[in-house]
Short mmCIF file of C-alpha atoms in Angstrom, two decimals:
data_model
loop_
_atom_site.label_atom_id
_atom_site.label_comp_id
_atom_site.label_asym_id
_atom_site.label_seq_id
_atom_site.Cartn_x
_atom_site.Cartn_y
_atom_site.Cartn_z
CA UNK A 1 81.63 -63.77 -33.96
CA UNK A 2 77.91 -63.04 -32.21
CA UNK A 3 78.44 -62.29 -28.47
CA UNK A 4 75.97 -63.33 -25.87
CA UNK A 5 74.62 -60.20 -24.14
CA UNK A 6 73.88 -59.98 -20.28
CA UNK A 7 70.11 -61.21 -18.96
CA UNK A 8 68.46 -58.13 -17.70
CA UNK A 9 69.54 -55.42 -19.82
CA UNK A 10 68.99 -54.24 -23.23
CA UNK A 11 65.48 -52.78 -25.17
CA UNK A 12 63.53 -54.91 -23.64
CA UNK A 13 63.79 -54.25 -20.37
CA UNK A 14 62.63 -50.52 -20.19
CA UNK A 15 59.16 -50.46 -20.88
CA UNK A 16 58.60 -53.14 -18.43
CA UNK A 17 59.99 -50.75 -15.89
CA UNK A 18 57.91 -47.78 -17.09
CA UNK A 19 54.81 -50.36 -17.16
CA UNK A 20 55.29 -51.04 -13.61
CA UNK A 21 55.71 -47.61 -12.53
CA UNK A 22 52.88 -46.19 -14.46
CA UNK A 23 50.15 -49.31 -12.67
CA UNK A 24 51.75 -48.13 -9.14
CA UNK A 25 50.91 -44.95 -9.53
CA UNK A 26 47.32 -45.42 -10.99
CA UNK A 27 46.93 -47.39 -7.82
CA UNK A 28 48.00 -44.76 -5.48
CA UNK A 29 45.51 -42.15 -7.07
CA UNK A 30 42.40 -44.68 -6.82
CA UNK A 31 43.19 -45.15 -3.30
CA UNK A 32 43.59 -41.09 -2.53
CA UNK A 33 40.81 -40.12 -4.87
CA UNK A 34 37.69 -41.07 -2.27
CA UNK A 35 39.38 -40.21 0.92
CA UNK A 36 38.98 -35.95 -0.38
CA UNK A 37 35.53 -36.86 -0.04
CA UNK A 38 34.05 -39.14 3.00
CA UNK A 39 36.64 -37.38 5.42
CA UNK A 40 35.11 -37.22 9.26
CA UNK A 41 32.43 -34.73 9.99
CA UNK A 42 33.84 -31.35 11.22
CA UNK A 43 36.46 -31.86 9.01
CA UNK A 44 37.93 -29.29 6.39
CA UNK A 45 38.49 -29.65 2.95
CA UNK A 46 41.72 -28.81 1.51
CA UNK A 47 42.38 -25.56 -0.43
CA UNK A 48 41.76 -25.88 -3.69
CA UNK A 49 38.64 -25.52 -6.29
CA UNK A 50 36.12 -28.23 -5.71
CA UNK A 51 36.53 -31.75 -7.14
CA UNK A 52 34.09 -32.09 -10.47
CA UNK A 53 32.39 -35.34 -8.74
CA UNK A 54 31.67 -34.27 -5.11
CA UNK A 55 28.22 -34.13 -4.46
CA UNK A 56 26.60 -30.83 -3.30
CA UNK A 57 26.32 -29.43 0.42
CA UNK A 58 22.70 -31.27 1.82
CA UNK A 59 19.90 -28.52 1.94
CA UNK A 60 19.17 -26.63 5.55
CA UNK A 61 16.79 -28.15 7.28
CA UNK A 62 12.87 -26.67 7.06
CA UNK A 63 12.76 -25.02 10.44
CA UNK A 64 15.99 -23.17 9.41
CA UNK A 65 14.67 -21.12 5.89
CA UNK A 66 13.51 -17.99 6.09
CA UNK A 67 9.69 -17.83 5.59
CA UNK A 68 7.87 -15.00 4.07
CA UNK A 69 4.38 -13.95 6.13
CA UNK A 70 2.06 -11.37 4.17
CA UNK A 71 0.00 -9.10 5.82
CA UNK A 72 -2.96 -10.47 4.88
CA UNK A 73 -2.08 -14.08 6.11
CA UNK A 74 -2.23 -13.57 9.83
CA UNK A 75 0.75 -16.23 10.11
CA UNK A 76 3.96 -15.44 11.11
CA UNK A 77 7.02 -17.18 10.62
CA UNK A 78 8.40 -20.37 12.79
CA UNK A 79 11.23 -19.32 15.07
CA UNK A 80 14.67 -20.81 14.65
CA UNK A 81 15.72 -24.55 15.31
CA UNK A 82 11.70 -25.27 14.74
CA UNK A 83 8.79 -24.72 17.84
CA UNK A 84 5.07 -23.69 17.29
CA UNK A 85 3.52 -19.53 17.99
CA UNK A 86 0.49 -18.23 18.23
CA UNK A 87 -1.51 -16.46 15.15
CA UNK A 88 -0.60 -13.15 14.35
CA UNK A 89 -3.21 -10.32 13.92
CA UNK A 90 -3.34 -8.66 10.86
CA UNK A 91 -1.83 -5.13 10.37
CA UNK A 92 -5.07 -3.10 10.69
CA UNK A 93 -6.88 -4.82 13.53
CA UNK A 94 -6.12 -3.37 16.90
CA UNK A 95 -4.45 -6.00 19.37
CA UNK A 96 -6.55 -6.63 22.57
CA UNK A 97 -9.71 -5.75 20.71
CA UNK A 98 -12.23 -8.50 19.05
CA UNK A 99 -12.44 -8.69 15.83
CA UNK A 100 -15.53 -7.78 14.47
CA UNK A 101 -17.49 -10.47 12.92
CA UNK A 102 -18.20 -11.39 9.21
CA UNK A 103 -21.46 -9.12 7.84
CA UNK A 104 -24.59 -9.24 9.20
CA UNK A 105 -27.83 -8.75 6.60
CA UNK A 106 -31.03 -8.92 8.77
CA UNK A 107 -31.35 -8.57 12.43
CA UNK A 108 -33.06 -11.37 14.87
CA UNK A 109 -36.19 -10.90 15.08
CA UNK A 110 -37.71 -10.99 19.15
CA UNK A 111 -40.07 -13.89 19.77
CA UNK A 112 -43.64 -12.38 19.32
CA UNK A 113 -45.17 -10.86 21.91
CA UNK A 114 -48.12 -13.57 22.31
CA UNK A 115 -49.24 -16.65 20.70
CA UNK A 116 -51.97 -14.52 18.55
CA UNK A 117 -49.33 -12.22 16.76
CA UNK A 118 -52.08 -9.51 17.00
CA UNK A 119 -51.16 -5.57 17.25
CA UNK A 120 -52.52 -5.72 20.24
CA UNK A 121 -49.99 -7.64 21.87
CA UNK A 122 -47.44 -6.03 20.00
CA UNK A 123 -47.80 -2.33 20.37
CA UNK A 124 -48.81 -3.09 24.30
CA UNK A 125 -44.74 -4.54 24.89
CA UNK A 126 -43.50 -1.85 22.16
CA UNK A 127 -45.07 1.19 24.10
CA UNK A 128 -44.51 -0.18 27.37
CA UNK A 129 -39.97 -0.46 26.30
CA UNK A 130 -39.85 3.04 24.89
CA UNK A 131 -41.93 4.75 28.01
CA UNK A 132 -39.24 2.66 30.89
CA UNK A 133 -35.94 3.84 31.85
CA UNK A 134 -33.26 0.95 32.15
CA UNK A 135 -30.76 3.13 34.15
CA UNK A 136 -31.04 5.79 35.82
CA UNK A 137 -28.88 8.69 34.84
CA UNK A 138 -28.31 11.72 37.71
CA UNK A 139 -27.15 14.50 35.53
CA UNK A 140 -28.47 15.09 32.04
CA UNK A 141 -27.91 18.26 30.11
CA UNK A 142 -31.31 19.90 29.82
CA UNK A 143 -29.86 23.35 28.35
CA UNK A 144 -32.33 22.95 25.55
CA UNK A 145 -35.87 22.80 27.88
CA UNK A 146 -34.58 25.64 29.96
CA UNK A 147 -33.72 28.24 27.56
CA UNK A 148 -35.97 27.93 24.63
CA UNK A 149 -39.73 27.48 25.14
CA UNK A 150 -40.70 27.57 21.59
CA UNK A 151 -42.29 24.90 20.27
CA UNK A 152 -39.54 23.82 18.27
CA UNK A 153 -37.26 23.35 21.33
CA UNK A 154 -37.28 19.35 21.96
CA UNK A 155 -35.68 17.60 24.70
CA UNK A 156 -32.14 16.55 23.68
CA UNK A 157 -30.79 15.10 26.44
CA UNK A 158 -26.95 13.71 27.42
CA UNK A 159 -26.02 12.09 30.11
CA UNK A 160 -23.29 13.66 32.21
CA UNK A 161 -22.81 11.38 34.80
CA UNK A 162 -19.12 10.81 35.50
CA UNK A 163 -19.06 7.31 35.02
CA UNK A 164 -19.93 7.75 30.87
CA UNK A 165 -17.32 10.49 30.22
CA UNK A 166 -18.52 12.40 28.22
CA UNK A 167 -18.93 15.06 30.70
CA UNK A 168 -14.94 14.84 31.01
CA UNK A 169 -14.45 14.61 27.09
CA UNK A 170 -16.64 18.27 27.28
CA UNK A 171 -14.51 19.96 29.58
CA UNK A 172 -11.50 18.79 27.94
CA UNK A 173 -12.37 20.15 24.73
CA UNK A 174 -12.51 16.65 22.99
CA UNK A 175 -16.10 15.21 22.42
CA UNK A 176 -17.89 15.04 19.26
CA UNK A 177 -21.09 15.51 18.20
CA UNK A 178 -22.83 14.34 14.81
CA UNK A 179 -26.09 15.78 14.33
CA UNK A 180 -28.24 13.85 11.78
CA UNK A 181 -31.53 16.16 10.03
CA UNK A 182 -33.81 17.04 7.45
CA UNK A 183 -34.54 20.69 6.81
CA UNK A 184 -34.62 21.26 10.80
CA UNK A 185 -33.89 24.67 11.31
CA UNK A 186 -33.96 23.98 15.32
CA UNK A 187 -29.95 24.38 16.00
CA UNK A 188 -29.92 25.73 19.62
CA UNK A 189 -28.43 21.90 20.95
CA UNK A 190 -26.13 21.90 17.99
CA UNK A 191 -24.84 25.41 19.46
CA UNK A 192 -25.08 25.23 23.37
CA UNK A 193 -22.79 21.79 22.80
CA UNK A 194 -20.05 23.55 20.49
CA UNK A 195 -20.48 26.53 22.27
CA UNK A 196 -19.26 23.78 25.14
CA UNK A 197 -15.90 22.65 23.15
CA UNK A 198 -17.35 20.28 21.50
CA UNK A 199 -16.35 19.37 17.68
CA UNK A 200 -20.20 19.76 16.10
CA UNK A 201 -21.13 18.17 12.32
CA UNK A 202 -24.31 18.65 10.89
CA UNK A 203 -25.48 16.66 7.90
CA UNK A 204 -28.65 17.56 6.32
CA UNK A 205 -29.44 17.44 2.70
CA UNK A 206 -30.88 21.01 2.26
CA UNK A 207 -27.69 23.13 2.73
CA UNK A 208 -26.87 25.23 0.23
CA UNK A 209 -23.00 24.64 0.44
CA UNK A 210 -21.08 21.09 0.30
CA UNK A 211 -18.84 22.04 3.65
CA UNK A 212 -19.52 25.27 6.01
CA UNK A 213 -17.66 25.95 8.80
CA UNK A 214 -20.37 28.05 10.60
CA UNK A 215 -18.68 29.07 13.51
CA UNK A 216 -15.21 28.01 15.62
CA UNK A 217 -16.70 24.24 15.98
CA UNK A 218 -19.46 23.71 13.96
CA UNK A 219 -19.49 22.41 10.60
CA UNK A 220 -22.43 22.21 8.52
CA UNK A 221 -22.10 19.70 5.25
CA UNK A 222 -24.44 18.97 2.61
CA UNK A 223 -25.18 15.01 2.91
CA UNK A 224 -28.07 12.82 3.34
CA UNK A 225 -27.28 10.20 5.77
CA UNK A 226 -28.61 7.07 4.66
CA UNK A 227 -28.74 3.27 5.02
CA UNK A 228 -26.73 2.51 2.11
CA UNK A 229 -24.63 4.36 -0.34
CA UNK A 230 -25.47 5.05 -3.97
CA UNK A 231 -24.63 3.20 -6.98
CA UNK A 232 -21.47 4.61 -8.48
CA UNK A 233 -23.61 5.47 -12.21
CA UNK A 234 -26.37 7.44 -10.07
CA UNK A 235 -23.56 9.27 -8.08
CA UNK A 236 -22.35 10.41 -11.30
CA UNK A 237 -25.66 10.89 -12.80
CA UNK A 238 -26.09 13.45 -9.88
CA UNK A 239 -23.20 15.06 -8.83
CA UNK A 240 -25.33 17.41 -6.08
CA UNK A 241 -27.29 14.70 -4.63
CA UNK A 242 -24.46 13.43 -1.83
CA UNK A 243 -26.34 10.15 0.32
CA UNK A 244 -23.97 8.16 2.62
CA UNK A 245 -24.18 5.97 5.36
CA UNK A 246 -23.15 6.67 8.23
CA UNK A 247 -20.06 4.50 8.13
CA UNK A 248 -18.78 5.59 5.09
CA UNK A 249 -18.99 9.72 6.27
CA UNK A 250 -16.88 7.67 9.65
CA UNK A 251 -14.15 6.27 6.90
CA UNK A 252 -13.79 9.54 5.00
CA UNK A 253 -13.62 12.03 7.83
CA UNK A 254 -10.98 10.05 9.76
CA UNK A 255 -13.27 9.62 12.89
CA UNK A 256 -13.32 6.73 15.10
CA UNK A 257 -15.78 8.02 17.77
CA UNK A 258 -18.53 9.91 17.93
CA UNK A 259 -19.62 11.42 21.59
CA UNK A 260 -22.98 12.01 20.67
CA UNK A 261 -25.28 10.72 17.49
CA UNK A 262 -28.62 12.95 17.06
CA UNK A 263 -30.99 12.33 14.85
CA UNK A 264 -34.11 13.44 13.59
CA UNK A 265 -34.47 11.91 9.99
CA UNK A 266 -38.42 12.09 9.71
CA UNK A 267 -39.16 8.37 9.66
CA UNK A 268 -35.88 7.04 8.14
CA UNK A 269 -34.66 6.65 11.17
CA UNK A 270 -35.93 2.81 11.43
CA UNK A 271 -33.44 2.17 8.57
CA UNK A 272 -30.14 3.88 9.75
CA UNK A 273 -30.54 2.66 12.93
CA UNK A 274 -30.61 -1.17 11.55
CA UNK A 275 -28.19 -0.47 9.09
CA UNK A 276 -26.10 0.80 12.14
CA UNK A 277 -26.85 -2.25 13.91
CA UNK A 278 -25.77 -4.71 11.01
CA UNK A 279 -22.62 -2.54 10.41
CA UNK A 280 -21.47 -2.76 14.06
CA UNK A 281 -21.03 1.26 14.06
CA UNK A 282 -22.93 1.55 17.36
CA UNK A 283 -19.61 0.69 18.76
CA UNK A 284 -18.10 3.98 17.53
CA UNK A 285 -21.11 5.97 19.36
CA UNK A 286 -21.00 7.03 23.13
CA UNK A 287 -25.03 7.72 23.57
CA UNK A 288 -27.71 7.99 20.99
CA UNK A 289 -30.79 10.70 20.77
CA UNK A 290 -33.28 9.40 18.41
CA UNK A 291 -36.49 10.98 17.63
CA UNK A 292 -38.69 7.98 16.16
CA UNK A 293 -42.09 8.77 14.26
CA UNK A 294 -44.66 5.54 15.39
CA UNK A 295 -47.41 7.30 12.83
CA UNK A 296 -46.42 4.84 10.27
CA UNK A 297 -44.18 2.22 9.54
CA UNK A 298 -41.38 4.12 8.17
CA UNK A 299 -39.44 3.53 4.72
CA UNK A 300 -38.97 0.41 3.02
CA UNK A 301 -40.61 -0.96 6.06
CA UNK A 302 -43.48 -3.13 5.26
CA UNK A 303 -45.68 -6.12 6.59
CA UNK A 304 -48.60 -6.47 8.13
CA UNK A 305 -48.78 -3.68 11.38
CA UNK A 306 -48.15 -6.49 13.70
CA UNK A 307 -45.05 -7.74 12.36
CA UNK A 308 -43.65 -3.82 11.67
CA UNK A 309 -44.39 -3.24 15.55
CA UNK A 310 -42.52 -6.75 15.82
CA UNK A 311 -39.73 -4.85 13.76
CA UNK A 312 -39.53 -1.79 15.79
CA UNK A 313 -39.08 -3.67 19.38
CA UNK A 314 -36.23 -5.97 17.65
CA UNK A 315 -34.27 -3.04 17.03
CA UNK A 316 -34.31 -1.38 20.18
CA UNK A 317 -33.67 -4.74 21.94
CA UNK A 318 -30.65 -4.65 19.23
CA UNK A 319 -29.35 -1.80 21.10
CA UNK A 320 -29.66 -3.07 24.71
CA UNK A 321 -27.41 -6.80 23.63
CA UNK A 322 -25.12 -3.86 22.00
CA UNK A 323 -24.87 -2.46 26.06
CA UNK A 324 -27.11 0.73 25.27
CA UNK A 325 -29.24 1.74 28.43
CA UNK A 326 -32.27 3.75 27.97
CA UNK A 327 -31.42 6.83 30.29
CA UNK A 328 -34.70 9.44 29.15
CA UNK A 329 -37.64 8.34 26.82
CA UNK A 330 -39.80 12.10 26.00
CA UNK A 331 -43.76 11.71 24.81
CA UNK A 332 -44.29 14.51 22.08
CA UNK A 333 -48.04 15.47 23.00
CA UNK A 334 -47.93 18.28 20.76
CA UNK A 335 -47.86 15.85 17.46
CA UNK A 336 -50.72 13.96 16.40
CA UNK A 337 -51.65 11.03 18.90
CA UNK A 338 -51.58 8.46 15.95
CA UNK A 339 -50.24 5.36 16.17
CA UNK A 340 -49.83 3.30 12.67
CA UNK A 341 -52.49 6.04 11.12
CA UNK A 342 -54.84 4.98 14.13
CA UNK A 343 -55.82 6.69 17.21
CA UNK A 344 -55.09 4.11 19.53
CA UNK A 345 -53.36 2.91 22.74
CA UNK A 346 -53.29 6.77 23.99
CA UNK A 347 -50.26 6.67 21.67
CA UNK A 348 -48.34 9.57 20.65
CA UNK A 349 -46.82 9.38 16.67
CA UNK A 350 -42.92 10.83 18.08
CA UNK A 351 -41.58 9.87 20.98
CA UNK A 352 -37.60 11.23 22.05
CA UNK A 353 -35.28 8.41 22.91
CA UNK A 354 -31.99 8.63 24.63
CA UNK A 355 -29.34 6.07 25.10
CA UNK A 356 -26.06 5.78 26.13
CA UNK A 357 -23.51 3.29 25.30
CA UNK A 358 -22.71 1.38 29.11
CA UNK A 359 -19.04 0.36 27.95
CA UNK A 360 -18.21 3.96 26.22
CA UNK A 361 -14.66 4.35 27.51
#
């Protein structure tokens, strides 16, 4: 006899049960699952390793990375949290002092003298510059006229007026003289101003030895200054044969000033002096003493004799927008009186120029 069993129990009725257990459980996890990530902001995650599908942390903001400024840049990097700054100088260039400006390669000319562009007009304004005084100067060292009357003593004069310190760098043992020559055997300024305290280079191209220290403070060295430096392949060509400009002799002795600048380079003088000019070395030099030769134009300086007279006067009026005063201008009467191979204008061919640097500190 087949019995009836009970509604509700038997086989059947356990894996509806599991069933329903298993679908309330998948629905508690779908709800839980994107609350762990869109909580409120502040707050923090539970312990644990990350979640596989949680998006990464949003980037910094700009204004927060860390920049990187080179040297060579001038930049420097924002400030925290964002703002604007100034430009930075670059490592090398001293702060509170102007930058130089980019190179020059020819200086400006001066107007011409008159509307005919004659030599007339020319050497009359030229001549009439190097024979006036712009400042007047109430102590100049004239060691040289009053203790040597031979007639290769020549007036190399300094200023030593307080106010252009150089007779303060003397005393305190700290000036420096560069003495620029060829084959002058005329030393007695060279010695009175070491003899002084004063640091004393000589560079002429006819010394027997490279470097000489000839006495306590005065150095003798075996260069040619010149208006530009020689091509690598000729340097090595001739090993003995040592030109340099000016600026270069500056870089490789470690010098930054020079007191004094004398030269007496037999006509090349119109060339260092504008390759001085173009360089902006005048700004390392304190005064100048220039012995210029008028008895012709000079080398590599060519043009008709108007427009080399028109040279001349644009260099020296190169030195006075540079803030060099004219303190003692010397006549040599003892040369030839020649001026551009001519015996004109009364002119003597050498004439002694001093200078010295207004804003010299």
């Amino acid at each position: 006899m087949v019995t009836a069993r009970p509604p509700g129990r038997g086989c059947g009725a356990l894996p509806r049960w599991l069933l329903g257990a298993a679908l309330l459980l998948g629905l508690r996890l779908c709800m839980e699952l994107p609350r762990a990530g869109s909580g409120p902001p502040g707050r923090s995650d539970p312990p644990g390793p990350p979640q596989p599908h949680l998006l990464p942390a949003p980037s910094p903001p700009r204004s927060a990375r860390r920049q990187v400024t080179y040297v060579r840049s001038g930049r420097r990097a924002l400030p925290r949290g964002g703002g604007t700054t100034t430009a930075e100088p670059s490592c090398c260039t001293p702060r509170g002092l102007p930058r130089r400006k980019g190179p020059r390669w020819h200086i400006e000319l001066q107007p011409w003298a008159g509307p005919a562009q004659s030599l007339d007009e020319e050497a009359s304004r030229f001549l009439s510059y190097i024979s006036t005084t712009q400042i007047a100067c109430d102590h100049m060292g004239i060691d040289s006229l009053a203790t040597d009357s031979g007639p290769a003593a020549k007036p190399w004069l300094v200023c030593l007026d307080d106010r252009f310190a150089l007779a303060h760098q003397i005393r305190s043992k700290r000036c420096r003289l560069y003495s620029l020559g060829l084959g002058n055997d005329d030393t007695h300024f060279e010695v009175s101003m070491a003899n002084d305290g004063c640091e004393v280079h000589r560079f002429d191209p006819t010394f027997k030895s490279a470097h000489v220290l000839e006495s306590q403070r005065l150095w003798q060295h075996r260069v040619s200054i010149d208006w530009r430096d020689p091509h690598p392949v000729v340097a090595a060509q001739k090993p003995h044969s040592n030109t340099r400009k000016l600026g270069s002799i500056l870089n490789e002795f470690g010098h930054h000033k020079i007191d004094i600048l004398k030269a007496d380079l037999e006509s090349a003088e119109w060339k260092v002096l504008e390759n001085l000019i173009l360089e902006d070395v005048l700004e390392q030099i304190g005064q100048l003493i220039f012995e210029i030769h008028l008895h012709w134009p000079g080398f590599e300086v060519s043009g008709s004799e108007s427009s080399v007279v028109r040279f001349w006067y644009s260099l020296l009026k190169e030195l006075e927008q540079k803030d060099f005063r004219l303190f003692h201008t010397y006549k040599d009467l003892s040369k030839p009186q020649l001026f551009l191979k001519k015996d004109i204008f009364n002119a003597s061919s050498c004439y002694t120029l001093s200078w010295v640097n207004t804003r010299w500190k």
